[in-house]
């Protein structure tokens, strides 16, 4: 019998730094990520999630980015994009990507996701927080990727 080697893929965190116009960037990134699978956008709290909800509905003139608010419980199979919020990080299905726009460290979740997208602004405070987050993900064994969005749309 052939020996099967199961290779566990390393989780990945992608940092987008120096992001201006965060809401518009989040909508564009969510739209791109949904083309490859299902996405959970995780906000700091209910008010932030509601703002993102409104942005996603009016994101494109000719349409919208279909999504739902997620509270807890079942993960819908027919919705490509969910919005959630809070300090209690859920166990995300392995085929979902987390687009994190909260201060939470997804690498510390009970079951960290395989893929996390981190959005970082340009302020010194945001960049300092991102460095801490970067270190935490690296210590938890995440592969790190970085895109400097300064001067880009």
PDB file of C-alpha atoms in Angstrom:
ATOM      1  CA  UNK A   1       0.000   0.000   0.000  1.00  0.00           C
ATOM      2  CA  UNK A   2       1.314   3.442  -0.839  1.00  0.00           C
ATOM      3  CA  UNK A   3       2.101   5.626   2.122  1.00  0.00           C
ATOM      4  CA  UNK A   4      -0.143   8.649   2.227  1.00  0.00           C
ATOM      5  CA  UNK A   5       1.466  11.723   3.677  1.00  0.00           C
ATOM      6  CA  UNK A   6      -1.028  14.250   4.911  1.00  0.00           C
ATOM      7  CA  UNK A   7       0.566  17.643   4.911  1.00  0.00           C
ATOM      8  CA  UNK A   8      -1.122  20.193   7.069  1.00  0.00           C
ATOM      9  CA  UNK A   9      -1.070  23.494   5.269  1.00  0.00           C
ATOM     10  CA  UNK A  10       0.194  26.425   7.236  1.00  0.00           C
ATOM     11  CA  UNK A  11      -2.446  29.052   8.039  1.00  0.00           C
ATOM     12  CA  UNK A  12      -1.880  32.371   6.313  1.00  0.00           C
ATOM     13  CA  UNK A  13      -2.358  35.983   7.419  1.00  0.00           C
ATOM     14  CA  UNK A  14      -2.221  38.727   4.805  1.00  0.00           C
ATOM     15  CA  UNK A  15      -1.705  42.284   6.016  1.00  0.00           C
ATOM     16  CA  UNK A  16      -2.840  45.246   3.916  1.00  0.00           C
ATOM     17  CA  UNK A  17      -1.190  48.312   5.436  1.00  0.00           C
ATOM     18  CA  UNK A  18      -1.516  52.050   4.813  1.00  0.00           C
ATOM     19  CA  UNK A  19      -5.113  51.571   3.699  1.00  0.00           C
ATOM     20  CA  UNK A  20      -6.976  54.813   3.126  1.00  0.00           C
ATOM     21  CA  UNK A  21     -10.770  54.820   2.797  1.00  0.00           C
ATOM     22  CA  UNK A  22     -11.089  51.600   4.791  1.00  0.00           C
ATOM     23  CA  UNK A  23     -14.771  50.923   4.061  1.00  0.00           C
ATOM     24  CA  UNK A  24     -14.334  51.092   0.278  1.00  0.00           C
ATOM     25  CA  UNK A  25     -11.184  48.946   0.502  1.00  0.00           C
ATOM     26  CA  UNK A  26     -12.982  46.367   2.655  1.00  0.00           C
ATOM     27  CA  UNK A  27     -15.795  46.151   0.086  1.00  0.00           C
ATOM     28  CA  UNK A  28     -13.348  45.670  -2.808  1.00  0.00           C
ATOM     29  CA  UNK A  29     -11.303  43.101  -0.914  1.00  0.00           C
ATOM     30  CA  UNK A  30     -14.440  41.218   0.181  1.00  0.00           C
ATOM     31  CA  UNK A  31     -15.649  41.162  -3.419  1.00  0.00           C
ATOM     32  CA  UNK A  32     -12.321  39.705  -4.591  1.00  0.00           C
ATOM     33  CA  UNK A  33     -12.188  37.170  -1.747  1.00  0.00           C
ATOM     34  CA  UNK A  34     -15.752  35.967  -2.435  1.00  0.00           C
ATOM     35  CA  UNK A  35     -14.677  35.022  -5.952  1.00  0.00           C
ATOM     36  CA  UNK A  36     -12.475  32.331  -4.371  1.00  0.00           C
ATOM     37  CA  UNK A  37     -14.792  31.157  -1.610  1.00  0.00           C
ATOM     38  CA  UNK A  38     -16.843  32.231   1.365  1.00  0.00           C
ATOM     39  CA  UNK A  39     -15.855  35.160   3.563  1.00  0.00           C
ATOM     40  CA  UNK A  40     -16.596  36.282   7.107  1.00  0.00           C
ATOM     41  CA  UNK A  41     -15.989  40.004   7.650  1.00  0.00           C
ATOM     42  CA  UNK A  42     -15.390  40.455  11.381  1.00  0.00           C
ATOM     43  CA  UNK A  43     -16.007  43.929  12.821  1.00  0.00           C
ATOM     44  CA  UNK A  44     -15.263  45.379  16.249  1.00  0.00           C
ATOM     45  CA  UNK A  45     -18.883  45.624  17.339  1.00  0.00           C
ATOM     46  CA  UNK A  46     -22.491  45.742  16.175  1.00  0.00           C
ATOM     47  CA  UNK A  47     -22.336  49.424  15.150  1.00  0.00           C
ATOM     48  CA  UNK A  48     -19.248  48.835  12.997  1.00  0.00           C
ATOM     49  CA  UNK A  49     -20.873  45.769  11.418  1.00  0.00           C
ATOM     50  CA  UNK A  50     -23.996  47.803  10.610  1.00  0.00           C
ATOM     51  CA  UNK A  51     -21.880  50.506   8.923  1.00  0.00           C
ATOM     52  CA  UNK A  52     -20.158  47.840   6.825  1.00  0.00           C
ATOM     53  CA  UNK A  53     -23.547  46.288   6.045  1.00  0.00           C
ATOM     54  CA  UNK A  54     -24.729  49.624   4.625  1.00  0.00           C
ATOM     55  CA  UNK A  55     -21.476  50.059   2.653  1.00  0.00           C
ATOM     56  CA  UNK A  56     -21.741  46.587   1.136  1.00  0.00           C
ATOM     57  CA  UNK A  57     -25.340  47.199   0.006  1.00  0.00           C
ATOM     58  CA  UNK A  58     -24.376  50.378  -1.827  1.00  0.00           C
ATOM     59  CA  UNK A  59     -20.917  49.250  -2.892  1.00  0.00           C
ATOM     60  CA  UNK A  60     -21.591  49.099  -6.639  1.00  0.00           C
ATOM     61  CA  UNK A  61     -23.942  51.231  -8.700  1.00  0.00           C
ATOM     62  CA  UNK A  62     -25.071  48.323 -10.878  1.00  0.00           C
ATOM     63  CA  UNK A  63     -25.589  45.866  -8.063  1.00  0.00           C
ATOM     64  CA  UNK A  64     -24.550  44.929  -4.585  1.00  0.00           C
ATOM     65  CA  UNK A  65     -22.375  42.457  -2.758  1.00  0.00           C
ATOM     66  CA  UNK A  66     -24.819  39.848  -1.419  1.00  0.00           C
ATOM     67  CA  UNK A  67     -24.307  39.203   2.259  1.00  0.00           C
ATOM     68  CA  UNK A  68     -26.021  38.615   5.597  1.00  0.00           C
ATOM     69  CA  UNK A  69     -25.415  39.499   9.224  1.00  0.00           C
ATOM     70  CA  UNK A  70     -24.309  36.442  11.205  1.00  0.00           C
ATOM     71  CA  UNK A  71     -25.007  36.116  14.900  1.00  0.00           C
ATOM     72  CA  UNK A  72     -23.957  32.588  15.806  1.00  0.00           C
ATOM     73  CA  UNK A  73     -24.919  29.027  15.138  1.00  0.00           C
ATOM     74  CA  UNK A  74     -25.176  27.496  11.681  1.00  0.00           C
ATOM     75  CA  UNK A  75     -22.967  28.599   8.819  1.00  0.00           C
ATOM     76  CA  UNK A  76     -25.202  29.112   5.777  1.00  0.00           C
ATOM     77  CA  UNK A  77     -24.135  27.244   2.668  1.00  0.00           C
ATOM     78  CA  UNK A  78     -25.839  29.586   0.220  1.00  0.00           C
ATOM     79  CA  UNK A  79     -24.429  32.934   1.416  1.00  0.00           C
ATOM     80  CA  UNK A  80     -20.949  33.853   0.156  1.00  0.00           C
ATOM     81  CA  UNK A  81     -20.347  36.734   2.588  1.00  0.00           C
ATOM     82  CA  UNK A  82     -21.247  37.136   6.236  1.00  0.00           C
ATOM     83  CA  UNK A  83     -20.736  40.022   8.643  1.00  0.00           C
ATOM     84  CA  UNK A  84     -20.090  39.338  12.301  1.00  0.00           C
ATOM     85  CA  UNK A  85     -18.747  41.180  15.307  1.00  0.00           C
ATOM     86  CA  UNK A  86     -17.581  40.876  18.869  1.00  0.00           C
ATOM     87  CA  UNK A  87     -14.845  39.596  21.133  1.00  0.00           C
ATOM     88  CA  UNK A  88     -16.015  35.961  21.090  1.00  0.00           C
ATOM     89  CA  UNK A  89     -14.403  34.527  17.988  1.00  0.00           C
ATOM     90  CA  UNK A  90     -16.371  31.659  16.431  1.00  0.00           C
ATOM     91  CA  UNK A  91     -14.942  28.426  15.083  1.00  0.00           C
ATOM     92  CA  UNK A  92     -14.909  29.268  11.390  1.00  0.00           C
ATOM     93  CA  UNK A  93     -15.375  26.456   8.862  1.00  0.00           C
ATOM     94  CA  UNK A  94     -12.096  25.571   7.187  1.00  0.00           C
ATOM     95  CA  UNK A  95     -13.195  26.770   3.754  1.00  0.00           C
ATOM     96  CA  UNK A  96     -14.036  30.306   4.958  1.00  0.00           C
ATOM     97  CA  UNK A  97     -11.695  33.321   4.882  1.00  0.00           C
ATOM     98  CA  UNK A  98     -11.824  35.872   7.705  1.00  0.00           C
ATOM     99  CA  UNK A  99     -11.486  39.516   6.713  1.00  0.00           C
ATOM    100  CA  UNK A 100     -10.655  41.051  10.083  1.00  0.00           C
ATOM    101  CA  UNK A 101     -11.504  44.693  10.724  1.00  0.00           C
ATOM    102  CA  UNK A 102     -11.626  44.312  14.494  1.00  0.00           C
ATOM    103  CA  UNK A 103      -8.943  44.494  17.189  1.00  0.00           C
ATOM    104  CA  UNK A 104      -9.276  40.738  17.775  1.00  0.00           C
ATOM    105  CA  UNK A 105      -6.354  38.390  17.168  1.00  0.00           C
ATOM    106  CA  UNK A 106      -7.744  35.514  15.093  1.00  0.00           C
ATOM    107  CA  UNK A 107      -4.559  33.529  15.683  1.00  0.00           C
ATOM    108  CA  UNK A 108      -5.734  33.230  19.305  1.00  0.00           C
ATOM    109  CA  UNK A 109      -9.166  31.836  18.400  1.00  0.00           C
ATOM    110  CA  UNK A 110     -10.043  28.401  19.796  1.00  0.00           C
ATOM    111  CA  UNK A 111      -9.839  27.147  16.196  1.00  0.00           C
ATOM    112  CA  UNK A 112      -7.920  29.721  14.113  1.00  0.00           C
ATOM    113  CA  UNK A 113      -9.020  30.072  10.486  1.00  0.00           C
ATOM    114  CA  UNK A 114      -6.788  28.873   7.671  1.00  0.00           C
ATOM    115  CA  UNK A 115      -6.808  32.330   6.056  1.00  0.00           C
ATOM    116  CA  UNK A 116      -7.034  35.798   7.630  1.00  0.00           C
ATOM    117  CA  UNK A 117      -6.955  39.156   5.863  1.00  0.00           C
ATOM    118  CA  UNK A 118      -5.931  42.060   8.124  1.00  0.00           C
ATOM    119  CA  UNK A 119      -6.716  45.678   7.226  1.00  0.00           C
ATOM    120  CA  UNK A 120      -4.422  48.367   8.677  1.00  0.00           C
ATOM    121  CA  UNK A 121      -4.645  52.132   8.261  1.00  0.00           C
ATOM    122  CA  UNK A 122      -1.777  54.624   8.174  1.00  0.00           C
ATOM    123  CA  UNK A 123      -1.762  56.129  11.659  1.00  0.00           C
ATOM    124  CA  UNK A 124       1.168  55.397  13.945  1.00  0.00           C
ATOM    125  CA  UNK A 125      -1.228  53.736  16.413  1.00  0.00           C
ATOM    126  CA  UNK A 126      -2.702  51.443  13.742  1.00  0.00           C
ATOM    127  CA  UNK A 127       0.757  50.500  12.467  1.00  0.00           C
ATOM    128  CA  UNK A 128       2.014  49.783  16.013  1.00  0.00           C
ATOM    129  CA  UNK A 129      -1.026  47.557  16.633  1.00  0.00           C
ATOM    130  CA  UNK A 130      -0.364  45.800  13.321  1.00  0.00           C
ATOM    131  CA  UNK A 131       3.221  45.036  14.378  1.00  0.00           C
ATOM    132  CA  UNK A 132       1.911  43.356  17.549  1.00  0.00           C
ATOM    133  CA  UNK A 133      -0.644  41.431  15.522  1.00  0.00           C
ATOM    134  CA  UNK A 134       2.052  40.420  13.010  1.00  0.00           C
ATOM    135  CA  UNK A 135       4.240  39.034  15.833  1.00  0.00           C
ATOM    136  CA  UNK A 136       1.325  37.126  17.353  1.00  0.00           C
ATOM    137  CA  UNK A 137       0.370  35.484  14.045  1.00  0.00           C
ATOM    138  CA  UNK A 138       4.001  34.579  13.356  1.00  0.00           C
ATOM    139  CA  UNK A 139       4.365  33.029  16.843  1.00  0.00           C
ATOM    140  CA  UNK A 140       1.233  30.948  16.217  1.00  0.00           C
ATOM    141  CA  UNK A 141       2.761  29.496  13.040  1.00  0.00           C
ATOM    142  CA  UNK A 142       0.960  31.575  10.419  1.00  0.00           C
ATOM    143  CA  UNK A 143       2.611  32.276   7.093  1.00  0.00           C
ATOM    144  CA  UNK A 144       2.691  36.076   6.755  1.00  0.00           C
ATOM    145  CA  UNK A 145       2.098  38.100   3.615  1.00  0.00           C
ATOM    146  CA  UNK A 146       2.190  41.897   3.386  1.00  0.00           C
ATOM    147  CA  UNK A 147       0.867  44.406   0.865  1.00  0.00           C
ATOM    148  CA  UNK A 148       1.647  48.108   1.305  1.00  0.00           C
ATOM    149  CA  UNK A 149      -1.358  49.963  -0.099  1.00  0.00           C
ATOM    150  CA  UNK A 150       0.131  53.449   0.282  1.00  0.00           C
ATOM    151  CA  UNK A 151      -0.672  55.497  -2.798  1.00  0.00           C
ATOM    152  CA  UNK A 152      -2.893  52.763  -4.216  1.00  0.00           C
ATOM    153  CA  UNK A 153      -6.668  52.732  -4.572  1.00  0.00           C
TER     154      UNK A 153
END
